[in-house]
């Protein structure tokens, strides 16, 4: 028995020696890992698809000089910033700003409804739509003038929210979430005509040369006679459920109109007959965010200097040649609000709540300023964000109205913050400027004026 144990022990020892020898041989054969030279690309980069941000150059090291047009007083604010003939290049506004007055404009935001319409100013009046779909006119000094209930008789307030406003040729045009386009007398609030749409009309309309253009349901482009409400033409787009309420307003220039659809498509057509000229998509997304699944155009279209700019909610901004539709560049920046072109630059708040100045030639970042984003600071509670409305260029300053109750004012050349003002209630719409006065609508259903 002792001899057997001795033999077994010898065999185990022999096997251990052989195993150690094999490991030593493998270790001797292993070579040091070679790090390959060359550019490193993110694994998710291939998911970005066409229009990736790598097409845009890197940010500039120092801010470029900015030459703005002279500030001029403007009497009205009849449309958004999409079309050059309605967009004031640089409205006059004296600084520092101070509150002038505040007026009640109806129902404010709630869990079921919210104010989603930018104010319009014309004929010495400020026009707004509240969370209960009531259109109101307020004087330039804050006095109530008239109101109009936009809810159809068979519907109830709160069943649909949103709408849009535009003014042209002595008429106020209002779209509603109930699928109507109304022509309203701006002096009295009387309805001149009412056109039924096939879907919700929550985006701003555009008036130009006797026609009213709009997008209904994020899928259909309409051209309607401003005089009597008759349909001149309409173009059907491709439906997409991944879009946001409150579609972008059309933009026009040189006998053409550009429409933005919920699929991320930009379509330009001839204004008179609606014949398509060219179409393109703002493609690509910023990975890692839920909003990256939304294709809708939420910034623009904006036309300036022979180019069209448009941004989606997912993190892409593209520039196109207005005549041919050729894509000129794409930047990895989304936008939910205004894109303001001035002095060879584009100013916007991106999908990460950064105020940006981009070079309009190539989409390069010139500077970026972080704005408050999440309503909660603790990482596990970060869900809702502070909406940042604007920017608006006025009086040599960039103005951003925040949902966090702050009005922030910046130097457009280098992005330095120069002032902050309290904004009770927090902004819920893009500010407007007329007659050297800044107007802001807040979530509590009030209109604030600053001078």
Coordinates of C-alpha atoms in Angstrom, one line a residue:
X1 CA 0.0 0.0 0.0
X2 CA 2.8 2.4 0.8
X3 CA 4.4 1.7 -2.6
X4 CA 1.1 2.5 -4.3
X5 CA 0.8 5.8 -2.5
X6 CA 4.4 6.7 -3.4
X7 CA 3.7 6.0 -7.1
X8 CA 0.5 8.2 -7.1
X9 CA 2.3 11.0 -5.5
X10 CA 5.0 10.9 -8.0
X11 CA 2.5 10.9 -10.9
X12 CA 0.7 14.0 -9.5
X13 CA 4.0 15.8 -9.0
X14 CA 5.0 15.0 -12.6
X15 CA 1.7 16.3 -13.9
X16 CA 2.1 19.6 -11.9
X17 CA 5.6 20.0 -13.3
X18 CA 4.4 19.5 -16.9
X19 CA 1.6 22.0 -16.4
X20 CA 3.9 24.7 -14.9
X21 CA 6.2 24.1 -17.8
X22 CA 3.4 24.6 -20.4
X23 CA 2.3 27.8 -18.7
X24 CA 5.9 29.1 -18.7
X25 CA 6.2 28.3 -22.4
X26 CA 3.0 30.2 -23.2
X27 CA 4.1 33.2 -21.2
X28 CA 7.4 33.3 -23.0
X29 CA 5.6 33.2 -26.4
X30 CA 3.2 36.0 -25.5
X31 CA 4.0 39.3 -27.1
X32 CA 3.3 42.9 -25.9
X33 CA 0.0 44.2 -27.3
X34 CA 0.5 46.5 -30.3
X35 CA -1.6 49.6 -30.2
X36 CA -2.6 50.4 -33.8
X37 CA -2.2 54.0 -35.0
X38 CA -5.0 56.0 -36.6
X39 CA -8.2 57.8 -35.8
X40 CA -10.6 56.3 -33.2
X41 CA -14.3 56.2 -34.1
X42 CA -17.1 55.7 -31.6
X43 CA -18.9 52.3 -31.9
X44 CA -22.2 54.1 -32.2
X45 CA -21.1 56.4 -34.9
X46 CA -22.3 54.1 -37.6
X47 CA -25.8 54.5 -36.2
X48 CA -25.9 58.2 -36.9
X49 CA -26.5 57.6 -40.6
X50 CA -26.3 60.4 -43.2
X51 CA -25.6 63.8 -41.9
X52 CA -23.3 62.9 -39.0
X53 CA -21.7 65.7 -37.2
X54 CA -18.3 64.8 -38.4
X55 CA -19.1 66.7 -41.5
X56 CA -18.9 69.9 -39.5
X57 CA -15.4 71.2 -38.5
X58 CA -14.2 71.4 -34.9
X59 CA -15.1 74.4 -32.7
X60 CA -13.1 77.6 -33.0
X61 CA -10.5 78.3 -30.3
X62 CA -11.5 81.9 -30.0
X63 CA -14.8 83.7 -30.8
X64 CA -14.8 85.3 -34.2
X65 CA -15.7 89.0 -34.5
X66 CA -19.4 89.6 -35.1
X67 CA -20.8 92.4 -37.3
X68 CA -24.5 92.9 -36.7
X69 CA -26.8 95.1 -38.7
X70 CA -27.9 98.3 -37.1
X71 CA -30.7 98.0 -34.6
X72 CA -34.0 99.4 -35.9
X73 CA -37.3 99.9 -34.2
X74 CA -40.0 97.5 -35.5
X75 CA -43.7 98.2 -35.2
X76 CA -44.9 94.6 -35.2
X77 CA -44.0 90.9 -34.8
X78 CA -46.4 89.2 -37.2
X79 CA -44.6 85.9 -37.7
X80 CA -41.8 83.8 -36.4
X81 CA -38.2 84.0 -37.6
X82 CA -38.5 81.6 -40.6
X83 CA -39.0 84.1 -43.5
X84 CA -36.5 87.0 -44.0
X85 CA -39.2 89.5 -45.1
X86 CA -41.0 89.1 -41.7
X87 CA -38.0 88.6 -39.5
X88 CA -36.6 91.8 -38.1
X89 CA -32.9 91.6 -38.6
X90 CA -32.0 93.4 -35.4
X91 CA -34.9 95.0 -33.5
X92 CA -34.2 97.9 -31.3
X93 CA -34.4 97.4 -27.5
X94 CA -32.8 99.5 -24.8
X95 CA -30.9 97.8 -22.0
X96 CA -30.9 97.2 -19.1
X97 CA -34.5 95.8 -19.2
X98 CA -37.0 96.5 -16.4
X99 CA -40.6 95.1 -16.0
X100 CA -43.1 97.6 -17.4
X101 CA -46.4 95.7 -16.8
X102 CA -48.0 92.3 -16.5
X103 CA -51.5 91.3 -17.7
X104 CA -53.7 88.3 -17.4
X105 CA -54.3 86.4 -20.7
X106 CA -56.4 83.5 -19.4
X107 CA -55.8 79.9 -18.3
X108 CA -52.2 78.9 -17.6
X109 CA -50.5 75.5 -17.7
X110 CA -51.9 72.5 -15.9
X111 CA -51.4 68.8 -15.8
X112 CA -53.8 68.4 -18.8
X113 CA -53.2 71.5 -20.8
X114 CA -50.5 74.1 -21.5
X115 CA -49.9 77.3 -23.4
X116 CA -48.2 76.4 -26.7
X117 CA -48.6 79.4 -28.9
X118 CA -46.1 82.2 -29.5
X119 CA -47.5 85.8 -29.2
X120 CA -48.0 88.0 -32.3
X121 CA -48.0 91.8 -32.3
X122 CA -49.8 94.0 -34.9
X123 CA -51.8 97.2 -35.0
X124 CA -50.7 98.1 -31.5
X125 CA -52.1 94.9 -30.0
X126 CA -50.6 91.7 -28.6
X127 CA -52.4 88.5 -29.6
X128 CA -52.2 85.3 -27.5
X129 CA -53.9 81.9 -27.1
X130 CA -54.2 80.4 -23.6
X131 CA -54.2 76.8 -22.4
X132 CA -58.0 76.7 -22.8
X133 CA -57.9 77.7 -26.5
X134 CA -59.1 81.3 -25.9
X135 CA -57.7 83.9 -28.3
X136 CA -57.2 87.3 -26.6
X137 CA -56.1 90.7 -27.7
X138 CA -54.2 93.0 -25.2
X139 CA -53.2 96.6 -25.8
X140 CA -49.5 97.6 -25.9
X141 CA -50.0 98.9 -22.3
X142 CA -51.5 95.8 -20.9
X143 CA -55.3 96.5 -21.1
X144 CA -57.6 93.7 -22.2
X145 CA -59.4 94.4 -25.5
X146 CA -61.4 91.3 -26.6
X147 CA -61.4 87.5 -26.4
X148 CA -62.6 84.7 -28.7
X149 CA -63.3 81.1 -27.7
X150 CA -61.7 78.8 -30.3
X151 CA -63.3 75.6 -29.0
X152 CA -66.0 74.3 -31.3
X153 CA -69.5 74.0 -29.9
X154 CA -69.5 70.2 -29.7
X155 CA -66.1 70.0 -28.1
X156 CA -64.8 70.9 -24.6
X157 CA -61.8 73.0 -23.5
X158 CA -58.8 70.8 -22.7
X159 CA -59.7 68.1 -25.2
X160 CA -57.1 69.5 -27.5
X161 CA -54.3 72.0 -26.9
X162 CA -52.1 74.3 -29.0
X163 CA -52.5 76.5 -31.9
X164 CA -50.7 79.1 -34.0
X165 CA -51.0 82.8 -35.0
X166 CA -49.9 85.0 -37.9
X167 CA -50.9 88.4 -39.1
X168 CA -51.1 89.7 -42.7
X169 CA -52.9 92.3 -44.8
X170 CA -55.2 93.5 -41.9
X171 CA -56.3 90.0 -40.8
X172 CA -55.2 87.8 -37.9
X173 CA -55.0 84.1 -38.8
X174 CA -55.4 81.4 -36.1
X175 CA -54.9 77.7 -36.3
X176 CA -56.4 75.4 -33.6
X177 CA -55.8 71.9 -32.2
X178 CA -59.4 71.3 -33.1
X179 CA -58.5 71.3 -36.8
X180 CA -59.6 74.8 -37.8
X181 CA -58.1 77.8 -39.5
X182 CA -59.9 81.1 -38.7
X183 CA -59.5 84.6 -40.1
X184 CA -60.2 87.1 -37.4
X185 CA -60.7 90.9 -37.4
X186 CA -57.8 92.1 -35.2
X187 CA -59.8 95.1 -34.0
X188 CA -62.9 93.4 -32.8
X189 CA -62.3 89.6 -32.7
X190 CA -65.1 88.9 -35.2
X191 CA -64.6 85.8 -37.3
X192 CA -64.4 86.5 -41.0
X193 CA -64.2 82.9 -42.1
X194 CA -63.5 79.4 -40.7
X195 CA -61.9 76.7 -42.7
X196 CA -62.0 73.1 -41.5
X197 CA -58.7 71.1 -41.8
X198 CA -58.4 67.3 -41.9
X199 CA -56.1 67.2 -38.8
X200 CA -54.9 69.3 -35.9
X201 CA -53.5 72.7 -36.8
X202 CA -51.1 73.4 -33.9
X203 CA -48.3 75.0 -35.8
X204 CA -48.0 78.7 -36.8
X205 CA -49.4 79.6 -40.2
X206 CA -47.6 81.9 -42.8
X207 CA -49.3 84.7 -44.8
X208 CA -47.8 85.7 -48.1
X209 CA -49.2 87.4 -51.2
X210 CA -52.9 86.6 -50.5
X211 CA -52.4 83.0 -49.4
X212 CA -52.1 81.4 -45.9
X213 CA -49.8 78.4 -45.7
X214 CA -49.7 75.8 -42.9
X215 CA -49.0 72.2 -42.0
X216 CA -51.9 70.2 -40.5
X217 CA -51.2 67.0 -38.5
X218 CA -47.5 67.2 -39.3
X219 CA -48.4 65.5 -42.6
X220 CA -50.3 67.8 -44.9
X221 CA -49.3 71.2 -46.5
X222 CA -52.1 73.6 -47.1
X223 CA -52.4 76.8 -49.2
X224 CA -55.7 78.7 -48.4
X225 CA -57.0 81.9 -49.9
X226 CA -56.7 84.7 -47.3
X227 CA -59.8 86.5 -48.6
X228 CA -62.4 83.8 -48.3
X229 CA -60.8 80.7 -46.8
X230 CA -61.1 78.6 -50.0
X231 CA -58.4 75.9 -50.5
X232 CA -56.0 76.8 -53.3
X233 CA -54.0 73.5 -53.1
X234 CA -52.7 70.9 -50.6
X235 CA -49.9 68.3 -50.6
X236 CA -50.0 65.1 -48.7
X237 CA -46.9 64.0 -46.8
X238 CA -46.0 60.7 -45.2
X239 CA -47.4 60.1 -41.8
X240 CA -45.3 59.5 -38.7
X241 CA -46.5 58.9 -35.2
X242 CA -43.1 59.9 -33.7
X243 CA -43.6 63.7 -33.8
X244 CA -44.4 66.6 -31.5
X245 CA -47.4 68.8 -31.1
X246 CA -47.0 72.3 -32.5
X247 CA -45.5 71.8 -36.0
X248 CA -43.0 74.3 -37.4
X249 CA -44.3 77.2 -39.4
X250 CA -43.6 77.2 -43.2
X251 CA -41.0 79.7 -44.6
X252 CA -41.1 81.5 -47.9
X253 CA -38.7 83.2 -50.3
X254 CA -38.5 83.9 -54.0
X255 CA -41.8 82.4 -55.0
X256 CA -41.2 79.2 -53.0
X257 CA -42.5 77.9 -49.7
X258 CA -40.7 75.4 -47.5
X259 CA -42.7 73.0 -45.3
X260 CA -41.4 70.8 -42.4
X261 CA -43.1 67.4 -41.7
X262 CA -43.1 65.0 -38.8
X263 CA -40.9 62.5 -40.6
X264 CA -38.0 65.0 -40.7
X265 CA -38.7 65.9 -44.3
X266 CA -38.2 69.4 -45.7
X267 CA -40.2 70.0 -48.8
X268 CA -40.0 73.2 -50.9
X269 CA -42.8 73.9 -53.4
X270 CA -43.8 76.6 -55.8
X271 CA -46.0 79.0 -53.9
X272 CA -48.8 79.4 -56.4
X273 CA -49.6 75.9 -57.5
X274 CA -47.8 73.7 -54.9
X275 CA -45.7 71.9 -57.4
X276 CA -42.7 70.3 -55.6
X277 CA -39.3 71.8 -56.2
X278 CA -37.1 69.7 -54.0
X279 CA -37.2 67.7 -50.8
X280 CA -34.6 66.5 -48.3
X281 CA -34.5 64.9 -44.8
X282 CA -32.8 66.1 -41.6
X283 CA -31.4 62.7 -40.7
X284 CA -29.4 61.4 -37.8
X285 CA -29.8 61.5 -34.0
X286 CA -28.0 61.8 -30.7
X287 CA -27.7 58.4 -29.1
X288 CA -28.7 57.7 -25.5
X289 CA -31.8 59.9 -25.2
X290 CA -35.5 59.1 -25.6
X291 CA -36.1 62.2 -27.7
X292 CA -33.6 60.8 -30.2
X293 CA -36.4 58.6 -31.5
X294 CA -38.4 61.7 -32.6
X295 CA -37.8 62.6 -36.3
X296 CA -39.9 65.8 -36.2
X297 CA -38.5 69.1 -37.4
X298 CA -38.6 71.4 -34.3
X299 CA -36.2 74.2 -35.3
X300 CA -36.9 76.0 -38.5
X301 CA -37.2 76.0 -41.5
X302 CA -35.4 79.3 -41.5
X303 CA -34.4 81.0 -44.8
X304 CA -31.4 83.5 -44.9
X305 CA -28.9 84.4 -47.5
X306 CA -29.9 81.8 -50.1
X307 CA -29.8 79.0 -47.6
X308 CA -32.4 77.0 -45.6
X309 CA -31.7 75.8 -42.1
X310 CA -33.6 73.2 -40.2
X311 CA -33.1 71.1 -37.1
X312 CA -34.8 68.1 -35.6
X313 CA -35.4 67.2 -32.0
X314 CA -33.0 64.3 -32.1
X315 CA -29.7 66.3 -32.4
X316 CA -29.2 67.3 -36.0
X317 CA -29.1 70.7 -37.8
X318 CA -28.7 70.9 -41.5
X319 CA -28.1 73.7 -44.1
X320 CA -29.4 73.4 -47.6
X321 CA -29.0 75.5 -50.8
X322 CA -32.4 77.1 -51.2
X323 CA -32.3 76.9 -55.0
X324 CA -31.2 73.3 -55.5
X325 CA -31.7 71.6 -52.2
X326 CA -28.1 70.5 -52.0
X327 CA -27.0 69.7 -48.4
X328 CA -24.2 72.1 -47.5
X329 CA -23.4 70.8 -44.0
X330 CA -24.8 69.0 -41.0
X331 CA -24.0 69.7 -37.3
X332 CA -24.7 67.5 -34.3
X333 CA -27.1 70.0 -32.8
X334 CA -30.8 69.8 -32.4
X335 CA -33.2 72.7 -31.7
X336 CA -36.6 73.0 -30.1
X337 CA -37.1 76.7 -30.7
X338 CA -35.8 79.7 -32.7
X339 CA -32.9 79.6 -35.0
X340 CA -31.8 83.2 -35.4
X341 CA -29.4 84.1 -38.3
X342 CA -27.4 87.3 -38.0
X343 CA -24.0 88.6 -38.9
X344 CA -22.9 85.3 -40.6
X345 CA -23.8 83.3 -37.5
X346 CA -26.7 81.1 -36.3
X347 CA -27.9 81.5 -32.7
X348 CA -30.0 78.7 -31.1
X349 CA -30.6 76.7 -28.0
X350 CA -29.8 73.1 -28.8
X351 CA -31.3 69.8 -27.5
X352 CA -28.9 69.8 -24.6
X353 CA -30.0 73.3 -23.4
X354 CA -26.9 75.0 -24.6
X355 CA -27.0 78.4 -26.1
X356 CA -24.9 78.3 -29.3
X357 CA -23.3 80.5 -31.8
X358 CA -22.5 78.6 -35.0
X359 CA -20.7 79.7 -38.1
X360 CA -23.4 79.9 -40.8
X361 CA -20.9 78.9 -43.5
X362 CA -20.0 75.5 -42.2
X363 CA -21.9 74.8 -38.9
X364 CA -18.8 75.1 -36.8
X365 CA -19.3 76.0 -33.1
X366 CA -18.0 79.4 -32.2
X367 CA -19.1 79.3 -28.6
X368 CA -21.5 77.5 -26.3
X369 CA -23.1 78.4 -22.9
X370 CA -24.8 75.9 -20.7
X371 CA -28.3 76.8 -19.6
X372 CA -30.3 75.1 -16.7
X373 CA -31.5 71.8 -18.0
X374 CA -33.1 69.3 -15.5
X375 CA -35.7 70.4 -13.0
X376 CA -34.2 68.0 -10.4
X377 CA -30.5 67.9 -9.6
X378 CA -30.3 64.4 -8.3
X379 CA -29.4 62.0 -11.1
X380 CA -32.1 59.4 -10.4
X381 CA -34.8 62.0 -10.5
X382 CA -33.7 63.7 -13.7
X383 CA -36.6 63.5 -16.1
X384 CA -38.3 66.8 -16.7
X385 CA -36.3 69.7 -18.1
X386 CA -36.5 73.4 -18.1
X387 CA -37.7 74.7 -21.5
X388 CA -35.5 77.5 -22.8
X389 CA -37.3 79.8 -25.4
X390 CA -35.5 81.8 -27.9
X391 CA -33.0 83.2 -28.5
X392 CA -34.1 86.6 -29.7
X393 CA -31.6 89.1 -30.9
X394 CA -32.6 92.7 -29.9
X395 CA -30.7 95.8 -28.9
X396 CA -27.3 94.1 -29.4
X397 CA -28.1 91.3 -27.0
X398 CA -29.3 87.7 -27.1
X399 CA -32.4 87.1 -24.9
X400 CA -33.5 83.6 -23.7
X401 CA -36.7 83.2 -21.7
X402 CA -36.4 80.2 -19.4
X403 CA -39.1 77.9 -17.9
X404 CA -37.2 78.1 -14.7
X405 CA -38.3 81.7 -14.1
X406 CA -35.3 83.6 -15.4
X407 CA -34.8 85.9 -18.4
X408 CA -31.1 85.6 -19.4
X409 CA -29.3 88.2 -21.5
X410 CA -26.0 87.5 -23.4
X411 CA -23.4 89.2 -25.5
X412 CA -23.8 87.6 -29.0
X413 CA -20.1 87.9 -29.8
X414 CA -18.7 85.8 -27.1
X415 CA -21.7 84.4 -25.2
X416 CA -20.9 86.2 -21.9
X417 CA -24.0 86.6 -19.7
X418 CA -24.6 90.3 -19.1
X419 CA -27.8 90.3 -17.1
X420 CA -30.5 88.2 -15.5
X421 CA -34.1 89.2 -14.8
X422 CA -36.8 87.4 -12.8
X423 CA -39.6 86.0 -14.8
X424 CA -42.4 85.0 -12.4
X425 CA -44.2 81.8 -13.6
X426 CA -41.5 80.8 -16.1
X427 CA -41.7 81.3 -19.9
X428 CA -43.8 79.0 -22.0
X429 CA -43.4 80.7 -25.5
X430 CA -40.8 82.5 -27.6
X431 CA -40.4 86.2 -26.7
X432 CA -41.4 88.9 -29.1
X433 CA -40.2 92.4 -29.6
X434 CA -42.0 95.4 -31.0
X435 CA -41.7 99.2 -30.4
X436 CA -38.7 98.7 -28.2
X437 CA -40.6 96.4 -25.8
X438 CA -40.0 92.8 -25.0
X439 CA -43.1 90.6 -24.5
X440 CA -43.0 87.2 -22.8
X441 CA -45.9 84.8 -22.1
X442 CA -45.5 82.7 -18.9
X443 CA -46.9 79.4 -17.7
X444 CA -49.3 81.0 -15.2
X445 CA -51.2 82.6 -18.0
X446 CA -49.7 86.1 -17.9
X447 CA -48.2 88.4 -20.5
X448 CA -45.1 90.4 -19.3
X449 CA -43.7 93.5 -20.9
X450 CA -40.1 94.7 -20.4
X451 CA -38.5 97.9 -21.5

